[in-house]
Short mmCIF file of C-alpha atoms in Angstrom, two decimals:
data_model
loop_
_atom_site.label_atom_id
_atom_site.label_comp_id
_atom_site.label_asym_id
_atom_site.label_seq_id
_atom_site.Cartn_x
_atom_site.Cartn_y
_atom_site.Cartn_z
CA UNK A 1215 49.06 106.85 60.72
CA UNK A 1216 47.58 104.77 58.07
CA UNK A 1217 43.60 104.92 57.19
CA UNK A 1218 42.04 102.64 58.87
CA UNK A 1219 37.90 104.28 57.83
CA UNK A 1220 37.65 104.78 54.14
CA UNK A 1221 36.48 108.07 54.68
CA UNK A 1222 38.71 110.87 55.32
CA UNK A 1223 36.59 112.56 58.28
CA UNK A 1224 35.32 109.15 59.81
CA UNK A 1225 39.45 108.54 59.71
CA UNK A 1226 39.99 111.54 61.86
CA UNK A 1227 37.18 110.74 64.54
CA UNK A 1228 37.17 107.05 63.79
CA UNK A 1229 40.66 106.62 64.59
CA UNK A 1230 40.91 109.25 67.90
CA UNK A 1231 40.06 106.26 70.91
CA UNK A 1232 43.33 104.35 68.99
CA UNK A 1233 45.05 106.75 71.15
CA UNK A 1234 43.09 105.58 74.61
CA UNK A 1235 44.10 102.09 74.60
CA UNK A 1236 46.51 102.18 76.81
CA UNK A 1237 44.03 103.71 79.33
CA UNK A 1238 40.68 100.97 79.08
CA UNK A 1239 38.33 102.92 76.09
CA UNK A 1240 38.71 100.61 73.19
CA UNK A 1241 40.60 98.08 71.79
CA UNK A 1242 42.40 97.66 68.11
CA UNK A 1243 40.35 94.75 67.26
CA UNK A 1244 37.00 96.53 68.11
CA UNK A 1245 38.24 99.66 66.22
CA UNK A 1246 38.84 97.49 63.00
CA UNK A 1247 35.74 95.93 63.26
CA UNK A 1248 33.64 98.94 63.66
CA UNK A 1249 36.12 100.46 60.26
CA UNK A 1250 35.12 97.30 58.18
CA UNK A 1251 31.34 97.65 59.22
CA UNK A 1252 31.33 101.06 58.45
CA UNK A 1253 33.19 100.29 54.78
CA UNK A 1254 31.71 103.14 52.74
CA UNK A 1255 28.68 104.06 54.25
CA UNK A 1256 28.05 107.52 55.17
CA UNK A 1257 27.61 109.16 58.48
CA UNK A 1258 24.15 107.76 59.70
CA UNK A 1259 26.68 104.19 59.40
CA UNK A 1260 29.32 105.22 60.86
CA UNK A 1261 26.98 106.95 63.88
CA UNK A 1262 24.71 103.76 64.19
CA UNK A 1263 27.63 101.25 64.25
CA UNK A 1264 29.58 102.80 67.23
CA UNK A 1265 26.34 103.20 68.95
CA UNK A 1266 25.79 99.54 68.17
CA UNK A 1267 28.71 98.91 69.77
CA UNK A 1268 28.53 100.54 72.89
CA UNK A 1269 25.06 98.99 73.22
CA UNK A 1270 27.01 96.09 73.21
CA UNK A 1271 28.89 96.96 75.93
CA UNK A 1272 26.35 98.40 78.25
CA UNK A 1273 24.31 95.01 78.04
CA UNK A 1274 27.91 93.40 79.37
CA UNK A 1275 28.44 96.31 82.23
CA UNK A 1276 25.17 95.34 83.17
CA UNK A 1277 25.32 91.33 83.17
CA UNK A 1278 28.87 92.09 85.19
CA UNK A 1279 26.71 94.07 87.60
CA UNK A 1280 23.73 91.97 88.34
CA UNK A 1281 26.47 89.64 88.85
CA UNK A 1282 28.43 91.56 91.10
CA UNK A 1283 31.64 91.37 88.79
CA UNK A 1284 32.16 95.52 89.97
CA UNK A 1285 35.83 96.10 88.04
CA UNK A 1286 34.29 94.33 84.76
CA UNK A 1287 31.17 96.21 84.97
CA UNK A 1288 32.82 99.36 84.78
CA UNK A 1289 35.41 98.79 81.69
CA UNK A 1290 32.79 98.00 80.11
CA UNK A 1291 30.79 100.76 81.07
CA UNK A 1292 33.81 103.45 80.21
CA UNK A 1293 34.59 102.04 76.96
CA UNK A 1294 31.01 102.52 76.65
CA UNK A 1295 31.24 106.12 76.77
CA UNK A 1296 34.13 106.57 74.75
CA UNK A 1297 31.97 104.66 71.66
CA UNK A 1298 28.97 106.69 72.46
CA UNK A 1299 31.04 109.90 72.22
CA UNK A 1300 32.75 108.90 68.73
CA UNK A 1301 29.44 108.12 67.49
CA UNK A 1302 28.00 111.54 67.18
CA UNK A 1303 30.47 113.70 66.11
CA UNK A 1304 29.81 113.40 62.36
CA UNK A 1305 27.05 115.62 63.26
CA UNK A 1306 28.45 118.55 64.92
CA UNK A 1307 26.79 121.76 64.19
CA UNK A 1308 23.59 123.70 64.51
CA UNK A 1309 20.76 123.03 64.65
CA UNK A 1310 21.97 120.26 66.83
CA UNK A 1311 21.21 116.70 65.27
CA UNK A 1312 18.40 114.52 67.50
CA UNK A 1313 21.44 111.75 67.25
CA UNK A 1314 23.81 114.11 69.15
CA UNK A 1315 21.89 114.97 71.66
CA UNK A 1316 21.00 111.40 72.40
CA UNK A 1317 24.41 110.27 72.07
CA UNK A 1318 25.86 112.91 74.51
CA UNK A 1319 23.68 111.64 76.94
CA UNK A 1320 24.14 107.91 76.90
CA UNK A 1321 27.69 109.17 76.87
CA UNK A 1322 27.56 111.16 80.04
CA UNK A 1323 25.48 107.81 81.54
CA UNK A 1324 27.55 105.09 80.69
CA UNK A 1325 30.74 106.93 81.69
CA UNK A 1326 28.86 107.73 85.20
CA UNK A 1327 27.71 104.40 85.52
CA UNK A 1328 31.97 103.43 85.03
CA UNK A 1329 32.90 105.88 87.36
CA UNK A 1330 30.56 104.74 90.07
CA UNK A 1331 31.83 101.08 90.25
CA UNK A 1332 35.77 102.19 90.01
CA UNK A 1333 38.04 100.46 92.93
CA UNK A 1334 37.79 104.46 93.90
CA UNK A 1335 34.40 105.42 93.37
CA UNK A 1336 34.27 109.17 91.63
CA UNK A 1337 31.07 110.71 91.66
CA UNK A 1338 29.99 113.94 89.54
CA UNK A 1339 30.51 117.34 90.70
CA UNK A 1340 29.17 120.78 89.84
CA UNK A 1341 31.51 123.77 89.88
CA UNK A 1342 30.00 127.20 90.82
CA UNK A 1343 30.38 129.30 87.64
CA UNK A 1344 28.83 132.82 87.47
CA UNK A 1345 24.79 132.20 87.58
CA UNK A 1346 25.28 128.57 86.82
CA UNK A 1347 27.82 125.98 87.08
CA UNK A 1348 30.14 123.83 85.22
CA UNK A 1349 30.02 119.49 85.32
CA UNK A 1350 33.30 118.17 86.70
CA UNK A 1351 34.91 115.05 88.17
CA UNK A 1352 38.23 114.96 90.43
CA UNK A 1353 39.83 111.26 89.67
CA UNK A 1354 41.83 110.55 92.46
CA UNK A 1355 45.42 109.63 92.35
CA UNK A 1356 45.58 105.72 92.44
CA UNK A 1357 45.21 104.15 95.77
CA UNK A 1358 45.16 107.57 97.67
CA UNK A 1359 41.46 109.11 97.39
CA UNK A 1360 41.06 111.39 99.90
CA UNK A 1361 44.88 111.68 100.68
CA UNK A 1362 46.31 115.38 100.05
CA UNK A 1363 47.95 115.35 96.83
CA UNK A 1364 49.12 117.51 93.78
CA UNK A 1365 46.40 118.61 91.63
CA UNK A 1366 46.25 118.21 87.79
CA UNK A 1367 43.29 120.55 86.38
CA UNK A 1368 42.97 119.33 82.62
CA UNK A 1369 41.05 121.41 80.32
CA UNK A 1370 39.72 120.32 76.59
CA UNK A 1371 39.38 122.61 73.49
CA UNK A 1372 36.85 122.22 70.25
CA UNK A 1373 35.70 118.94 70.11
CA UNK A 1374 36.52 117.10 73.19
CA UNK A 1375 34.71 115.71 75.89
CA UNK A 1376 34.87 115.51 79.93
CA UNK A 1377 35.69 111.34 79.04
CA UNK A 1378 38.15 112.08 76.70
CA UNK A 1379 40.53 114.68 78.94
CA UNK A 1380 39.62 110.89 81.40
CA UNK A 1381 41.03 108.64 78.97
CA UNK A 1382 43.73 111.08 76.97
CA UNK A 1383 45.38 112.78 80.64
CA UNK A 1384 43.62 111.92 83.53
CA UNK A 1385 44.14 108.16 84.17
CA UNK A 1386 48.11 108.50 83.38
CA UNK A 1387 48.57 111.37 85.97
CA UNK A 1388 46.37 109.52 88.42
CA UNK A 1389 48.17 106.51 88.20
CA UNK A 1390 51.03 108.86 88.38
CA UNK A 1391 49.86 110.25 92.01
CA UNK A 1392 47.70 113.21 90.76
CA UNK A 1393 44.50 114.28 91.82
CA UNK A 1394 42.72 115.08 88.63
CA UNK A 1395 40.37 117.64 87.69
CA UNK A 1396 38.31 117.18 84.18
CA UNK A 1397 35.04 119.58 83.41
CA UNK A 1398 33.37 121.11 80.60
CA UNK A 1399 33.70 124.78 80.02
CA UNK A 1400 31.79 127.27 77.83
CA UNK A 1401 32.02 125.80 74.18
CA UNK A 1402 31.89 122.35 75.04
CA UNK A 1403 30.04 119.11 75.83
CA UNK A 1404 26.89 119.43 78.15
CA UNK A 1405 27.63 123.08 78.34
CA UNK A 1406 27.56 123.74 74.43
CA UNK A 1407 25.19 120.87 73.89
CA UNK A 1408 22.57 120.93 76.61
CA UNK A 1409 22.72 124.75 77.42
CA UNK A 1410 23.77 126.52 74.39
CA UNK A 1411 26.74 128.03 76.39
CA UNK A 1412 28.99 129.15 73.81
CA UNK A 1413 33.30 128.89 74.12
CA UNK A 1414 35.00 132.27 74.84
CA UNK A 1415 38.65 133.18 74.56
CA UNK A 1416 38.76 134.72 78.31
CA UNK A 1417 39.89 131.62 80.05
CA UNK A 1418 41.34 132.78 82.78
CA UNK A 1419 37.90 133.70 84.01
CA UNK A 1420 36.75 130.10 83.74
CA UNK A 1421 40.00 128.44 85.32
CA UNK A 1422 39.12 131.18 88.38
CA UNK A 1423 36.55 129.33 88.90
CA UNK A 1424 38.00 126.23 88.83
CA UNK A 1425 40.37 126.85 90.98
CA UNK A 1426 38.01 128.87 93.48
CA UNK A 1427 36.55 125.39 93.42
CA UNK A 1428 39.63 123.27 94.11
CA UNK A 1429 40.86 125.69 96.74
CA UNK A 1430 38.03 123.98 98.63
CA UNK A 1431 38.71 120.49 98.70
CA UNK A 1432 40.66 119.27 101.86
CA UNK A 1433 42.81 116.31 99.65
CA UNK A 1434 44.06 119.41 97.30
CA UNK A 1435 47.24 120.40 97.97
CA UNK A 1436 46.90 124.02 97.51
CA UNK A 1437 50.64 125.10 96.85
CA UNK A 1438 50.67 122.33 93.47
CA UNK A 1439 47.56 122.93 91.38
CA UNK A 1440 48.32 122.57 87.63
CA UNK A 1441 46.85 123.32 84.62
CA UNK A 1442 47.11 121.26 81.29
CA UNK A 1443 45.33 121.81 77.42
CA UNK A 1444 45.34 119.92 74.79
CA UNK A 1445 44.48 121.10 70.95
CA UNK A 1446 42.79 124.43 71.72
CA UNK A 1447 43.27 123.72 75.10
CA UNK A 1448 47.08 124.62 73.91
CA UNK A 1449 45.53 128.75 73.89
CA UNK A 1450 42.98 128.31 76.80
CA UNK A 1451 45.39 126.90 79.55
CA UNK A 1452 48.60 129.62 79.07
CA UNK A 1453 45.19 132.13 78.50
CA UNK A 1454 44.23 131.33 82.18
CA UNK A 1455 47.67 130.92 83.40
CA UNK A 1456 48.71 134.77 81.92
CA UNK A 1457 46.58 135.94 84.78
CA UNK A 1458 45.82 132.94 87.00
CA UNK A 1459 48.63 133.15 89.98
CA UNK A 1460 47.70 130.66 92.12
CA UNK A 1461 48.88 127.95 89.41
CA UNK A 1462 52.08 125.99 90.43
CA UNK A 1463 52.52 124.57 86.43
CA UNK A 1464 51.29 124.91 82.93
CA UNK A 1465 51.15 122.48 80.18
CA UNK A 1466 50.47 123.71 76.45
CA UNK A 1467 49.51 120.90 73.78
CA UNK A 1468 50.07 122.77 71.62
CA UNK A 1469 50.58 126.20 72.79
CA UNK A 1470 49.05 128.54 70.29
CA UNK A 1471 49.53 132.62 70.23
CA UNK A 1472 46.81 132.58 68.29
CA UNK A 1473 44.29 130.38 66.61
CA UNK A 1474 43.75 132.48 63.62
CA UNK A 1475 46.76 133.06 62.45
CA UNK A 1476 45.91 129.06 60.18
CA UNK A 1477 43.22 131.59 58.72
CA UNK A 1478 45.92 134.27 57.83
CA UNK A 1479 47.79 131.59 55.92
CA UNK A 1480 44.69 130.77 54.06
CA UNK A 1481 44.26 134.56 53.26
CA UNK A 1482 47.84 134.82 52.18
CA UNK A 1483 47.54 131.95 49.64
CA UNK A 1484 44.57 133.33 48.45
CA UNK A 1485 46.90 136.48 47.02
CA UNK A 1486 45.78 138.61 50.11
CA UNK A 1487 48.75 141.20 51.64
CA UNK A 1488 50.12 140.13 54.92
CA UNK A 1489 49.00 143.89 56.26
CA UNK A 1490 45.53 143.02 55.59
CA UNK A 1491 45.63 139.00 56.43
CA UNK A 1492 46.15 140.51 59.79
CA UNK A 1493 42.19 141.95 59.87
CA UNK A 1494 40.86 138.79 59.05
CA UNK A 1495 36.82 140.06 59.60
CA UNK A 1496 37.45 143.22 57.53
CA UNK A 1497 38.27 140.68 54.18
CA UNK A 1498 36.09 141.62 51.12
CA UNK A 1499 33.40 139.92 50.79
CA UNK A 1500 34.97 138.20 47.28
CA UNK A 1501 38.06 136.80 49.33
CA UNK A 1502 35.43 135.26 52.14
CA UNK A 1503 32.92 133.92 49.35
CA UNK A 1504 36.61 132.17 47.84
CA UNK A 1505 37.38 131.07 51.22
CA UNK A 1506 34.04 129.80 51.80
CA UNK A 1507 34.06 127.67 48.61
CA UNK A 1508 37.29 125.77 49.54
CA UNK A 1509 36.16 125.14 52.68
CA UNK A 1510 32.84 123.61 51.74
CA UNK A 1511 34.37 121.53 48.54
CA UNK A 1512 36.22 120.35 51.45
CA UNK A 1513 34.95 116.99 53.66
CA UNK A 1514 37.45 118.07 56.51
CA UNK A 1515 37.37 121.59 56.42
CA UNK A 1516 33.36 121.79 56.26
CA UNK A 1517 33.26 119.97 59.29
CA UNK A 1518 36.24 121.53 61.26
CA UNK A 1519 34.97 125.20 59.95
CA UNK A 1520 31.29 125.49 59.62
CA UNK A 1521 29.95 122.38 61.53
CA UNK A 1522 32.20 122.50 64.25
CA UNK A 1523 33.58 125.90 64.29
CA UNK A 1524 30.77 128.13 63.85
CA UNK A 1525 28.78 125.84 66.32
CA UNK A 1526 31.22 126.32 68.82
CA UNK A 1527 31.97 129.80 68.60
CA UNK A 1528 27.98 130.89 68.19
CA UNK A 1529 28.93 131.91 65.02
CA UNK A 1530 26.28 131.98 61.88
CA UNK A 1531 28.69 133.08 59.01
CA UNK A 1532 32.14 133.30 58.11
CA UNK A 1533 32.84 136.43 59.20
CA UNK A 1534 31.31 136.27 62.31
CA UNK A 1535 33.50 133.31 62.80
CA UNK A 1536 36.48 135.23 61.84
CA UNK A 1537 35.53 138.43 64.03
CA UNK A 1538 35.06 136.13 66.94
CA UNK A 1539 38.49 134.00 66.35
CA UNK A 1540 40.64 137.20 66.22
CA UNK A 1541 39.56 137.74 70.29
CA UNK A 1542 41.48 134.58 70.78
CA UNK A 1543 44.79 135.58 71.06
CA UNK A 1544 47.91 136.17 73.72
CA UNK A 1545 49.30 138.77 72.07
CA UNK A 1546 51.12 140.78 74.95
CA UNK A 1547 50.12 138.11 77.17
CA UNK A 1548 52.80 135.29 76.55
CA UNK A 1549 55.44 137.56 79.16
CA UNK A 1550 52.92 137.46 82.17
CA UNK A 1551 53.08 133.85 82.37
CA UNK A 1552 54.79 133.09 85.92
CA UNK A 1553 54.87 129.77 86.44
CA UNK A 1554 56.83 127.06 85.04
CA UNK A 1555 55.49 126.46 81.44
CA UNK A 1556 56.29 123.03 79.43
CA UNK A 1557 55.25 123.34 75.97
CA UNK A 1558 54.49 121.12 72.99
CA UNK A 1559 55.35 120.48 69.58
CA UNK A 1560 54.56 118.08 67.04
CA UNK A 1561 56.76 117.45 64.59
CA UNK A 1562 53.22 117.64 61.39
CA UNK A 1563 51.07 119.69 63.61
CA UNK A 1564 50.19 122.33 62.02
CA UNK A 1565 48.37 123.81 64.89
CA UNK A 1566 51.85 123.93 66.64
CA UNK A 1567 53.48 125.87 63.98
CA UNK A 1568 53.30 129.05 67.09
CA UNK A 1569 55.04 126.62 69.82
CA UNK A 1570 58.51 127.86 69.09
CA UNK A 1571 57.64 131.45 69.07
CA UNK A 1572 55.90 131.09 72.33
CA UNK A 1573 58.47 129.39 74.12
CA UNK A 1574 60.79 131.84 72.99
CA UNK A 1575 58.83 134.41 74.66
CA UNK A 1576 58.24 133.05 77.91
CA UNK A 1577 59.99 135.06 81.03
CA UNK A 1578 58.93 132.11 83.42
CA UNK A 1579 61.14 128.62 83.70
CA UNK A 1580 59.97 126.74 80.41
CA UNK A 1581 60.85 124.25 78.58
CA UNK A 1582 60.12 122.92 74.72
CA UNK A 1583 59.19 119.02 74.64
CA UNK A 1584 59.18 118.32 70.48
CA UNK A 1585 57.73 115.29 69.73
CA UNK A 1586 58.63 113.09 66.76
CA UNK A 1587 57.30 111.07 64.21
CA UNK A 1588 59.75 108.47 64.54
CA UNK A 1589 58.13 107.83 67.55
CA UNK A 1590 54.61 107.83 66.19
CA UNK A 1591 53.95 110.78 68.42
CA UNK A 1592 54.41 113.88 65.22
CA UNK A 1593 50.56 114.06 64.85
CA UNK A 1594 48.06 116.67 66.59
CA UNK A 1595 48.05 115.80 70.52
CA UNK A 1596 50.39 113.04 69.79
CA UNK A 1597 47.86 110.84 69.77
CA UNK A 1598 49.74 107.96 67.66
CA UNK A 1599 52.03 107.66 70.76
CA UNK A 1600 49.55 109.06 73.99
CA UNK A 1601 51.01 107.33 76.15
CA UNK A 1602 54.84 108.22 75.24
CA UNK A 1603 53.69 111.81 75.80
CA UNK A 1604 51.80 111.37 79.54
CA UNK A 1605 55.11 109.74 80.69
CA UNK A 1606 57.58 112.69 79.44
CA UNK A 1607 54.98 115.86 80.41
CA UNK A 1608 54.64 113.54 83.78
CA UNK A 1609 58.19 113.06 84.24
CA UNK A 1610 58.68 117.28 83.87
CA UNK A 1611 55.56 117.63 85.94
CA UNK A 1612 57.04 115.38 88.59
CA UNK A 1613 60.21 117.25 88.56
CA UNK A 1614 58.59 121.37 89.10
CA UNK A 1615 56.56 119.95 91.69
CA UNK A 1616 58.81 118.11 93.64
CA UNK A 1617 56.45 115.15 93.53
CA UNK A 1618 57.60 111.50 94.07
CA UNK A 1619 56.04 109.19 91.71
#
């Protein structure tokens, strides 16, 4: 897509809610004008004109309110939270930023606030998770709250949030006739922000839970529970489903064997054998400290890598980042996937570069959906063209689980 934000990372997070249109958190105009405020000012701008914006927006939710307009109240309240959680992600890392944590939580307000005054009121929900538990929200399928219904369990990976999976998954497949389930994990939004909680590679233990959870709801039905990822969320869901049975369907956007292997690239190029690209935290030091130096000459890399990344992972170093990546992998794994798998690829992802290999070695009913360019749908979660890919991963949804649209 072309820039829209001058600068290349404000681009990337700037330009993310272009994707959510379709689904009530932004519009193009607002987008544009929030890009030409911005112009070339540097994160604190970027962060204090979103927030500006939904500001904006919350003082209209709340005029709509007093005045009893409920449906206007909440847009305005959602898109609210989608501009609150654009706003702070310039500042991802630790220590965490006093702007993050403030945004997060006018975030998680406003898009509870939205919730609240839907036609179909959904409400928070806490789901039991070893000594604590886990925020969630089940968005009911359109015009049938309550009703038994399919389930659609969507999990996030690095940098999302529980209104994101909303806008990106959940308001498609609920229009669609899907319960929806959207939560934070380990690793990420009020778990990673407000608790420190850290993301781990064992995901099947955190989808148990989930589903424990959903097993419990009377409008679930039981036999059609499915689980979809998107970015990381391409390793976490066919994680979980490797040794999660009780799942009826899996989506992977991307699916990724394993998240390192970008890493073993970058070793490669750096004149590094392939045998020893392969032990990533055993590097010498001199290859890391060369690694290191790219990455933080690098505007996008600095933040993906050691704002985001080592955040994330609990990591302090590189290193320790790279020991901790090289436990995310399904290595031996991919075969014990049972049910039906639909996979992902975009035609310039490069985190989809493992999509082909994995569908290749799937023993369950699978099938490859490549998405193109052409289309405006070739970039990382197809988010030039969301919408184009909710209708086809519906569509194949629809089909394994015998639902009627």
């Amino acid at each position: 897509m072309p820039s829209i934000f001058n600068d290349i990372l404000h681009d990337r997070l700037g330009t993310w809610p272009l994707a959510y249109i379709p689904y009530g958190a932004a519009d193009y105009g607002e987008i544009i004008s929030i890009a030409h405020t911005v112009n070339d000012g540097d994160d604190g701008a970027f962060h204090q004109t979103w927030t500006d914006a939904a500001d904006r927006l919350m003082a209209e939710g709340e005029l709509a309110q007093s005045q009893g307009r409920r449906p206007s109240a909440s847009e305005a309240f959602l898109k609210a939270a989608c501009f609150y959680g654009t706003s702070y992600r310039p500042f991802f890392g630790a220590p965490l930023a006093p702007r993050l944590i403030s945004g997060s939580r006018r975030q998680t307000e406003a898009f509870n606030r939205g919730l609240a005054l839907r036609q179909e009121p959904v409400e928070p929900m806490r789901i039991p998770f070893e000594s604590g538990t886990l925020p969630a929200y089940i968005v009911p399928a359109q015009g049938m709250a309550g009703k038994r219904r399919p389930l659609l369990i969507l999990t996030n990976g690095y940098d999302g949030s529980i209104s994101d999976l909303y806008f990106a998954s959940a308001v498609a497949a609920s229009r669609r006739g899907y319960h929806c389930l959207i939560f934070d994990g380990p690793g990420q939004g009020e778990m990673l922000i407000e608790h420190g909680m850290p993301l781990r590679p064992d995901w099947e233990t955190v989808i148990g839970a989930v589903v424990d959870f959903a097993l419990t709801l009377p409008y679930v039905d039981q036999d059609r529970i499915a689980l979809s990822g998107w970015s990381l969320g391409g390793y976490l869901a066919p994680r979980a489903a490797s040794m999660e049975h009780r799942l009826a369907a899996c989506i992977a956007d991307p699916a990724q064997i394993c998240p390192a292997n970008g890493f073993r690239a970058f070793a490669r190029k750096l004149g590094v054998d392939s045998g020893q690209a392969t032990r990533l935290s055993q590097l010498p030091q001199d290859v890391l400290d060369r690694m290191e130096e790219i990455i933080m000459h690098d505007r996008l890399l600095r933040w993906s890598v050691v704002q985001r990344g080592y955040w994330v992972n609990g990591s302090s170093n590189l290193r320790d980042y790279l020991l901790n990546l090289e436990g995310y992998t399904l290595a031996g794994r991919v075969d014990q996937i049972r049910c039906p798998t639909l996979v992902t690829c975009a035609q310039n992802d490069p985190l989809a570069s493992d999509a082909v290999a994995f569908h290749d070695a799937l023993r369950c009913p699978r099938k490859l959906l490549e998405m193109s360019s052409r289309d405006g749908a070739g970039d990382h979660c197809e988010m030039g063209n969301r919408s184009l890919l909710n209708r086809k991963v519906l569509d194949w949804l629809d089909d394994v689980l015998g639902q009627t649209p």
